[in-house]
PDB file of C-alpha atoms in Angstrom:
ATOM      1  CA  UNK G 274      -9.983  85.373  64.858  1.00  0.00           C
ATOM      2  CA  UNK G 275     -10.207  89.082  65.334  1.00  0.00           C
ATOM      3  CA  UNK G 276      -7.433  89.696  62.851  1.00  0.00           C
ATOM      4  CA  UNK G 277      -9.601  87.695  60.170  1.00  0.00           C
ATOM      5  CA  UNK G 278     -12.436  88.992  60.528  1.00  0.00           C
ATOM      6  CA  UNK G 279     -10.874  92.379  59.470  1.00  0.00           C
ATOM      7  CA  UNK G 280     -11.493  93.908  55.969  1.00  0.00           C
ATOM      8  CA  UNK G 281      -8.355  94.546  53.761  1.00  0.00           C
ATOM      9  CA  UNK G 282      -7.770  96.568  51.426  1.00  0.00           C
ATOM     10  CA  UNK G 283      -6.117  95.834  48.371  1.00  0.00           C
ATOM     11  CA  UNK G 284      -4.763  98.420  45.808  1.00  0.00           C
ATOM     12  CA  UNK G 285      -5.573  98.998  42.489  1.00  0.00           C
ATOM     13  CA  UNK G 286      -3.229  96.863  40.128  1.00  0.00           C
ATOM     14  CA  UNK G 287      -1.833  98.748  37.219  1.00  0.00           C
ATOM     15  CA  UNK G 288      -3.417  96.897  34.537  1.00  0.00           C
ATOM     16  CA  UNK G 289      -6.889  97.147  36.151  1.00  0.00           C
ATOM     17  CA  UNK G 290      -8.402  98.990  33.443  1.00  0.00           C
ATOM     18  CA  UNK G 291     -11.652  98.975  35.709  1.00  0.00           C
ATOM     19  CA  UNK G 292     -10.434 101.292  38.698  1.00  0.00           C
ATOM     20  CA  UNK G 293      -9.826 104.472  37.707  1.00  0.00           C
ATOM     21  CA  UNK G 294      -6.421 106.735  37.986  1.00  0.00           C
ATOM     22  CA  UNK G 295      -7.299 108.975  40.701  1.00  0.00           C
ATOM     23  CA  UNK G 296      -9.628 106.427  42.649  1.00  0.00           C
ATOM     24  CA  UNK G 297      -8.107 106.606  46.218  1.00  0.00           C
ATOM     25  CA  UNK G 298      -7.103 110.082  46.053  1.00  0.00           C
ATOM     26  CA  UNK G 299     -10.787 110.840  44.829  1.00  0.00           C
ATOM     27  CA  UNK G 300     -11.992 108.786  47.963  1.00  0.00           C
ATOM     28  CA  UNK G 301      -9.372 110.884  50.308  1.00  0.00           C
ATOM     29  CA  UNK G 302     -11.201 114.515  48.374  1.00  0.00           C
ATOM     30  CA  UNK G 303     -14.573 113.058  48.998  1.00  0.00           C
ATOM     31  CA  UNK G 304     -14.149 112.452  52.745  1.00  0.00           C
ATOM     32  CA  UNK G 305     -12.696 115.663  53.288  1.00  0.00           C
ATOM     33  CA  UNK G 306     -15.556 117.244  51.093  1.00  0.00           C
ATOM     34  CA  UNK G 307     -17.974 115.885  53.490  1.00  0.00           C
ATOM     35  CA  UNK G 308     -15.978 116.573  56.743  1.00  0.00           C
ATOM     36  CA  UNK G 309     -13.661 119.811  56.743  1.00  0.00           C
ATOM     37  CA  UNK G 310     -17.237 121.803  57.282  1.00  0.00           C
ATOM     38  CA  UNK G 311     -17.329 120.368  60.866  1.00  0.00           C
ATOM     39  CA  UNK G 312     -13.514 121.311  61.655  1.00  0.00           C
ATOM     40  CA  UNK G 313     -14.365 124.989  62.080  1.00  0.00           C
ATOM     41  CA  UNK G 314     -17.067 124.553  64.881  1.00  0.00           C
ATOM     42  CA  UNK G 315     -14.489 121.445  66.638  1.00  0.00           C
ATOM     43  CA  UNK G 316     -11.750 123.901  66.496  1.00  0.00           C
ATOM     44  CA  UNK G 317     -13.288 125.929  68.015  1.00  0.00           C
ATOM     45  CA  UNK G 318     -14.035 123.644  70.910  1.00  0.00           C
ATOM     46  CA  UNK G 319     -10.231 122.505  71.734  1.00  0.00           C
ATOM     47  CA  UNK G 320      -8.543 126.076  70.307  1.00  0.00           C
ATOM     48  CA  UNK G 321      -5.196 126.450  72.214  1.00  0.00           C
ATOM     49  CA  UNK G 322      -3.335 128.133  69.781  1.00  0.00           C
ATOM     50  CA  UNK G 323      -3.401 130.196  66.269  1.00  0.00           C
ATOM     51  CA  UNK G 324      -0.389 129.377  64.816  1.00  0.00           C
ATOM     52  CA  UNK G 325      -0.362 126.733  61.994  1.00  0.00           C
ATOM     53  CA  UNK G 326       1.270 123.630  63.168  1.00  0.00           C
ATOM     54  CA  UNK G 327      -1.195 122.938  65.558  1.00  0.00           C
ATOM     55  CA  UNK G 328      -3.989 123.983  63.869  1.00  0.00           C
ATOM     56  CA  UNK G 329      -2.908 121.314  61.691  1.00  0.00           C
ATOM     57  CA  UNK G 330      -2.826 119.025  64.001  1.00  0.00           C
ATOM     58  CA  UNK G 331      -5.916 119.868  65.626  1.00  0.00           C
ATOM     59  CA  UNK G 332      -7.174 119.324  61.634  1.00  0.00           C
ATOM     60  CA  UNK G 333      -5.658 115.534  61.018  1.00  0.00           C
ATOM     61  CA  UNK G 334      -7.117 114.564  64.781  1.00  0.00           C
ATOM     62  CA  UNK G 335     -10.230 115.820  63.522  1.00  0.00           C
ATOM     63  CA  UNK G 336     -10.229 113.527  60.209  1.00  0.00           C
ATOM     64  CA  UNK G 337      -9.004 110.597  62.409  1.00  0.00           C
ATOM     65  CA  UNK G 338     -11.779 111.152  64.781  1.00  0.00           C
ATOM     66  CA  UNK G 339     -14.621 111.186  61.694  1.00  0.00           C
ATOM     67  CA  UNK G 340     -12.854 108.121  60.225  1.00  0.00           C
ATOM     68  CA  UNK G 341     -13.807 106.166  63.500  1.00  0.00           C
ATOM     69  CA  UNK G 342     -17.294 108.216  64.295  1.00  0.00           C
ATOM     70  CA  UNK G 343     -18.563 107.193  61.004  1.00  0.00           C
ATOM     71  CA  UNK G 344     -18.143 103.120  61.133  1.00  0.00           C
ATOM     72  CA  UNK G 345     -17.041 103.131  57.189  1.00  0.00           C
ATOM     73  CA  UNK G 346     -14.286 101.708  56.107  1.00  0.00           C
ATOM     74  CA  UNK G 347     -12.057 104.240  55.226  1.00  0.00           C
ATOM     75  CA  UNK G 348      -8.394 102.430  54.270  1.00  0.00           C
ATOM     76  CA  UNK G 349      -6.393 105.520  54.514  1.00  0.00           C
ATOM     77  CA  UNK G 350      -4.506 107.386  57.142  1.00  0.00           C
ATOM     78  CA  UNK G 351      -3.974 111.494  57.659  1.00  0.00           C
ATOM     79  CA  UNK G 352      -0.572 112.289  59.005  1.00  0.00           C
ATOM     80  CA  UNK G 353       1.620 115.471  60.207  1.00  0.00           C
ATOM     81  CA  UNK G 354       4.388 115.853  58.248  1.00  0.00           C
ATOM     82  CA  UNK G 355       4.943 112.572  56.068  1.00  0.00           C
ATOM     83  CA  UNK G 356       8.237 112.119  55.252  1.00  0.00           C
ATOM     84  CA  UNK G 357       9.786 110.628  51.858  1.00  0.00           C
ATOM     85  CA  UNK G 358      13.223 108.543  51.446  1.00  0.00           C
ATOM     86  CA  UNK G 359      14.680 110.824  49.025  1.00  0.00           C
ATOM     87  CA  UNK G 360      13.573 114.556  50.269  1.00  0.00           C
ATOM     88  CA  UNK G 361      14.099 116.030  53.565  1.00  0.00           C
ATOM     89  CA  UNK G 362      11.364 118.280  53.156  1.00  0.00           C
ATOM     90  CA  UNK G 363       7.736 118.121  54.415  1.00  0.00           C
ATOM     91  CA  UNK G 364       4.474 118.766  53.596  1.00  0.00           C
ATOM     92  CA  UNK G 365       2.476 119.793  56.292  1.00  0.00           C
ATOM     93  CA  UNK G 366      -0.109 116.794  56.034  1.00  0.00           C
ATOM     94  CA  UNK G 367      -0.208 113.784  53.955  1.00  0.00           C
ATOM     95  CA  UNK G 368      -2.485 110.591  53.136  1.00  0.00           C
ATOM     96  CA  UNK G 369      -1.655 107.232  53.088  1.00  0.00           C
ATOM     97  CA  UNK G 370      -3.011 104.105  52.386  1.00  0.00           C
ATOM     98  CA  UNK G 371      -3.594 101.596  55.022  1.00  0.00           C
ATOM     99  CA  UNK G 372      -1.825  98.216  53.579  1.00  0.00           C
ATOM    100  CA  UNK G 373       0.936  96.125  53.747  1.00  0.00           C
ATOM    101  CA  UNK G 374       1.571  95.775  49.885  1.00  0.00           C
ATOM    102  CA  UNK G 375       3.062  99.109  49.385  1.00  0.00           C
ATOM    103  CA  UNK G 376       6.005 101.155  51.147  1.00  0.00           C
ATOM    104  CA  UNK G 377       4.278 103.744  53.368  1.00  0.00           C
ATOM    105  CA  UNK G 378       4.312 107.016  50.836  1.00  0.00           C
ATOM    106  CA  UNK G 379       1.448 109.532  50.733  1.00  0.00           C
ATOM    107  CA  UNK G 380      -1.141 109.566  47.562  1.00  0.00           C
ATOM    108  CA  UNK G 381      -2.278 113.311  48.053  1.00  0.00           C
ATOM    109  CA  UNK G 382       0.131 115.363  50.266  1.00  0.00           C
ATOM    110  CA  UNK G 383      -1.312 118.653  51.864  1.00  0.00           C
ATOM    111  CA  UNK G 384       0.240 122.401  52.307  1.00  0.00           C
ATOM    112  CA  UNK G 385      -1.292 124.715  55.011  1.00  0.00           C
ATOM    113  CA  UNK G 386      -0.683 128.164  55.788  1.00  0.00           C
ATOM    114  CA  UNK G 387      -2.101 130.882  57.504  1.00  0.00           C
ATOM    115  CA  UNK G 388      -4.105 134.018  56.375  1.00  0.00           C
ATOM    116  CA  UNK G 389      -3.826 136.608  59.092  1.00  0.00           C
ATOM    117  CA  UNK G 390      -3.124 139.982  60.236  1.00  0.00           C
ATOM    118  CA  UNK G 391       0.488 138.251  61.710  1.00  0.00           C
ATOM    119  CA  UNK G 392       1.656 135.942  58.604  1.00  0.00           C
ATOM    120  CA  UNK G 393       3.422 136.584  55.338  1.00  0.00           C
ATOM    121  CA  UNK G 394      -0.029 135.975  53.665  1.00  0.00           C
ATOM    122  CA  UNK G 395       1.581 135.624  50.168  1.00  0.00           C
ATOM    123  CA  UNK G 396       3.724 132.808  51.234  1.00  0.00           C
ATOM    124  CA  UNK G 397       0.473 130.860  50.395  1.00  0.00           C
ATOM    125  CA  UNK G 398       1.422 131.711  46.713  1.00  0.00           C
ATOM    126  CA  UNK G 399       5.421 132.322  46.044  1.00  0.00           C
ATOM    127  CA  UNK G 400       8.752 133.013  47.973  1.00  0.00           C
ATOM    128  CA  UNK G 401      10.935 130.998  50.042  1.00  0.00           C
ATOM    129  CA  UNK G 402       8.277 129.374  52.040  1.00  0.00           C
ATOM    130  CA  UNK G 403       5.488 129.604  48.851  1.00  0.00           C
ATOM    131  CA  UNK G 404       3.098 126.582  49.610  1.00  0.00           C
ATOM    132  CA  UNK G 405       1.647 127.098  45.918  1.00  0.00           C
ATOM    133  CA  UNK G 406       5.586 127.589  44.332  1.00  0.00           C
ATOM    134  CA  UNK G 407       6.991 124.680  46.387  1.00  0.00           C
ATOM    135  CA  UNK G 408       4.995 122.299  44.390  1.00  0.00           C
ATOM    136  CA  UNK G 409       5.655 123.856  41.248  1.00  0.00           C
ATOM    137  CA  UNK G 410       9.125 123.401  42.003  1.00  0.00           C
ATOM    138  CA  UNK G 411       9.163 119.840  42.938  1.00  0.00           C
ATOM    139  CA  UNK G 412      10.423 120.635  46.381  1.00  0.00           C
ATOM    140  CA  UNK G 413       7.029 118.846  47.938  1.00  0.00           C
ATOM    141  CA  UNK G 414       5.349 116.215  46.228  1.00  0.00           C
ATOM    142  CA  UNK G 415       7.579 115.503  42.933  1.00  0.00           C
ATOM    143  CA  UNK G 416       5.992 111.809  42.727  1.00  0.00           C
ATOM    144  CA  UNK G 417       2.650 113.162  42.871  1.00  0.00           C
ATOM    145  CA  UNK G 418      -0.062 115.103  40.040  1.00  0.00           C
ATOM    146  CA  UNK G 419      -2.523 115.707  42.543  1.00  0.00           C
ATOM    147  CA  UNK G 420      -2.370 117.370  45.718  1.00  0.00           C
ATOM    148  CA  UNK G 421      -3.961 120.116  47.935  1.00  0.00           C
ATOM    149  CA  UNK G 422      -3.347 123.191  50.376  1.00  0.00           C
ATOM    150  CA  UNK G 423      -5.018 124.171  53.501  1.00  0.00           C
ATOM    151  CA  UNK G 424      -5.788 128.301  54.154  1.00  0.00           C
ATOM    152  CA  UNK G 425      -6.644 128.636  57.659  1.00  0.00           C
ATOM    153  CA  UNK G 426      -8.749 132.101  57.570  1.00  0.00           C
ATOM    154  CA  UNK G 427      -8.121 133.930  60.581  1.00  0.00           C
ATOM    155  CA  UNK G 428      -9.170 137.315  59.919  1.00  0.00           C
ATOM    156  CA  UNK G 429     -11.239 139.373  56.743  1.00  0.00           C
ATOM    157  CA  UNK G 430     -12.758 136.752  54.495  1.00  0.00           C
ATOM    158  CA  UNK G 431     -12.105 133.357  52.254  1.00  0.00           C
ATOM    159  CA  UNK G 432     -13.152 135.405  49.541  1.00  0.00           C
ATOM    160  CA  UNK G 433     -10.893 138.905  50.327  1.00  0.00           C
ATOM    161  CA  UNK G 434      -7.950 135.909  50.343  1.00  0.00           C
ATOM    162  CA  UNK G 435      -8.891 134.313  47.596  1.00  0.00           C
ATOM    163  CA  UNK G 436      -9.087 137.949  45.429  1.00  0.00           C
ATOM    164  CA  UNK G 437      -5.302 138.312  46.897  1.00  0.00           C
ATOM    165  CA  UNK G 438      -4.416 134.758  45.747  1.00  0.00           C
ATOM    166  CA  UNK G 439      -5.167 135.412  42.289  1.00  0.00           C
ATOM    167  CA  UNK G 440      -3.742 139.154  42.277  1.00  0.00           C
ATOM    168  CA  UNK G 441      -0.947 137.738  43.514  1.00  0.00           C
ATOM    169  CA  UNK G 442      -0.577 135.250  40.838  1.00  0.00           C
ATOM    170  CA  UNK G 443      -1.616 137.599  38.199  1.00  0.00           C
ATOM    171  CA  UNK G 444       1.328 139.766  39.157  1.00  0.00           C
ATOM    172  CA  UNK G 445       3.789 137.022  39.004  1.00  0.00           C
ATOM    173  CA  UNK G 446       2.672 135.681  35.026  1.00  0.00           C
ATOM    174  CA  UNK G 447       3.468 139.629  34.225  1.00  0.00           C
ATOM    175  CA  UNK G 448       6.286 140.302  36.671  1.00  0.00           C
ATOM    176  CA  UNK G 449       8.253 137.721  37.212  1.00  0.00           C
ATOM    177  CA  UNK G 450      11.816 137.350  35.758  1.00  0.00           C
ATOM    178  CA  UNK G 451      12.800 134.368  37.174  1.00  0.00           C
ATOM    179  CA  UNK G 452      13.557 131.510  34.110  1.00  0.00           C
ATOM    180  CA  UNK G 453      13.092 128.289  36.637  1.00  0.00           C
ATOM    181  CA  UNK G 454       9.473 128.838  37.402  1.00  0.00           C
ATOM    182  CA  UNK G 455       6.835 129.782  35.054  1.00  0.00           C
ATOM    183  CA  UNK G 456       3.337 131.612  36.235  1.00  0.00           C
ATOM    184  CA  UNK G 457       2.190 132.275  32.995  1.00  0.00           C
ATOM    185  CA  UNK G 458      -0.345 130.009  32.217  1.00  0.00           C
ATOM    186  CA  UNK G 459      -4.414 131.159  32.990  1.00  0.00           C
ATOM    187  CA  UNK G 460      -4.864 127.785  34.470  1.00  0.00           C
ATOM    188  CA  UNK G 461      -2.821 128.944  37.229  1.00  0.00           C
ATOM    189  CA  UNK G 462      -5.533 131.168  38.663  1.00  0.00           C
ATOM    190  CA  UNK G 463      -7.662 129.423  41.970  1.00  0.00           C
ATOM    191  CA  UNK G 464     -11.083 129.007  40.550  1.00  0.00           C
ATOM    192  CA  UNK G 465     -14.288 128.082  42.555  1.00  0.00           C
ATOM    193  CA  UNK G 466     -15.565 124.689  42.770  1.00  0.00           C
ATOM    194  CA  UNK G 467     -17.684 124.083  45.351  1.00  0.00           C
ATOM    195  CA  UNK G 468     -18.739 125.936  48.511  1.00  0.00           C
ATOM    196  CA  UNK G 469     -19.246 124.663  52.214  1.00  0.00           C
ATOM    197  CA  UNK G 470     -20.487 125.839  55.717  1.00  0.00           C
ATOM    198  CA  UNK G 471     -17.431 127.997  56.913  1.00  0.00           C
ATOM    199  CA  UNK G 472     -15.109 126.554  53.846  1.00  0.00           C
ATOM    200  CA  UNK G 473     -14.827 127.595  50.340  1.00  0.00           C
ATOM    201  CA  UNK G 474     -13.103 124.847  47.610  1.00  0.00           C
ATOM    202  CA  UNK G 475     -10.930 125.850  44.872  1.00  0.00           C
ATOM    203  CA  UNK G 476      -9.244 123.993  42.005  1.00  0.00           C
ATOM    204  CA  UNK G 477      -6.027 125.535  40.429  1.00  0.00           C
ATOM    205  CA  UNK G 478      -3.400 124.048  37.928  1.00  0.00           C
ATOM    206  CA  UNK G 479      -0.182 124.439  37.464  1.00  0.00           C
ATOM    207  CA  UNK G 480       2.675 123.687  35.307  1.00  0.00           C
ATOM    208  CA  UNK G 481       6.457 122.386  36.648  1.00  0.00           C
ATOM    209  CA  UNK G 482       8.970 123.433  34.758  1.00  0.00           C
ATOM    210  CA  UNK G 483      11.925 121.025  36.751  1.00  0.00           C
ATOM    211  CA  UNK G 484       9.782 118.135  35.579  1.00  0.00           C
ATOM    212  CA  UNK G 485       7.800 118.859  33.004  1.00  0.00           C
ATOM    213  CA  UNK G 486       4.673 118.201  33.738  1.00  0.00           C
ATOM    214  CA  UNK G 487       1.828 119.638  35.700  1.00  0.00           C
ATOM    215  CA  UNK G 488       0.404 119.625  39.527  1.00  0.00           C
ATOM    216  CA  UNK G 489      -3.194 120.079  39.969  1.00  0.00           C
ATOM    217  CA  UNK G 490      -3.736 121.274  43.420  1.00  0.00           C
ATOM    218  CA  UNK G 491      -7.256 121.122  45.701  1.00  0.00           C
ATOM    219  CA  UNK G 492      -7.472 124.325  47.840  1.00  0.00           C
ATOM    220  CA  UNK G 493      -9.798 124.151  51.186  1.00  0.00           C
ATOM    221  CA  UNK G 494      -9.903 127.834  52.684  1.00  0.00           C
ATOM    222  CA  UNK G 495     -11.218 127.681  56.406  1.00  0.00           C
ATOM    223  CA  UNK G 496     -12.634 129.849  58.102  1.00  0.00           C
ATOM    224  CA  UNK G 497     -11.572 130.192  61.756  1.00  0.00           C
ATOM    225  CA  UNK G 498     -12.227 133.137  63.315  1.00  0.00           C
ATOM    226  CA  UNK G 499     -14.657 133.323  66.161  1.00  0.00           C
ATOM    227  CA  UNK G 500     -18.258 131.378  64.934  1.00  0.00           C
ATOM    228  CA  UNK G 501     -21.372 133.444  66.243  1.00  0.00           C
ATOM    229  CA  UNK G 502     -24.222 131.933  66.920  1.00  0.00           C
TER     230      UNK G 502
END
């Protein structure tokens, strides 16, 4: 009785010309929109560590626990490290949707690094590691236009990082020699889209040259350093 008494959730068929493209990864940006503010203050709460696998982890418990504290119905599911058939590489947190009718693959897949005095702060952009250049590559998220990237501030400011970022960029469209990867394009810049207790949101867009096509990519820059009250 229990079981029926469930909702389900059924995905959008392909044909649908009433549901739009992005629906369920829009849902996934609105929830975080309205939750990530109330990570920093949590975090803050259960802190055990600064380094960035369990800050992430600390970060999917805390969507989990809103899910459930809220009573919606929320038909998706944040995970650590989603895995995919045909890659053995990671994100650091993906999204999936809660049903039955599809293999379990994530519809928005998440990068997160670190911005500290300790890290390699421009791995959040380009090199071995690059959260922003793995995704241009196609090394994370190749079935996927739309994904996102975590920036867990733990010292200076969102907006000192974000300045970097874009420097950072900037030198690569003028610098760079390398013919698999292309930084060229303006669109490739972080630009500002909305603005949060303790988190800034950024938008940037960017072109993969393996695939031809392009990755837009939702940035959420945290700010975790001690609150004051």
């Amino acid at each position: 009785m229990l079981k029926d008494s469930l909702p389900t959730y059924q995905t959008p068929r392909d044909k649908d010309l009433s549901v739009a493209q992005n629906l369920e990864v829009d849902l996934v940006l609105s929830f975080i929109d309205k939750h990530v503010p109330y990570f920093p203050p949590y975090y803050q709460t259960v802190r055990d560590s600064k380094k960035e696998n369990r800050i992430s982890d600390f970060l999917v418990h805390h969507f989990e626990l809103c899910k459930n504290e809220t009573g919606g119905y929320f038909p998706f599911r944040f995970s650590k490290n989603p895995t995919q058939s045909e890659s053995g590489k990671e994100t650091d947190i993906g999204v999936f949707v809660m049903t039955r009718n599809l293999k379990p693959l994530p519809i928005i897949e998440f990068e997160a690094k670190r911005f500290s005095e300790s890290s390699n702060n421009k791995e959040y952009v380009c090199g071995l590691r690059g959260g922003i250049e793995r995704f241009k590559r196609g090394h994370h998220s190749s079935h996927l236009r739309v994904c996102g990237m975590f920036g867990y501030v733990q010292n200076q400011t969102s907006y000192d990082w974000i300045e970097k970022v874009n420097t950072w960029i900037k030198e690569l469209s003028e610098n760079s020699l390398d013919p698999t990867i292309d930084w060229t394009d303006s669109k490739e810049l972080l630009i500002k889209v909305g603005s949060f207790p303790y988190v800034e949101k950024l938008f940037s867009f960017h072109y993969r040259e393996l695939s031809k096509d392009r990755i837009s990519l939702w940035h959420y820059l945290i700010e975790l350093s001690e609150i004051k009250n």
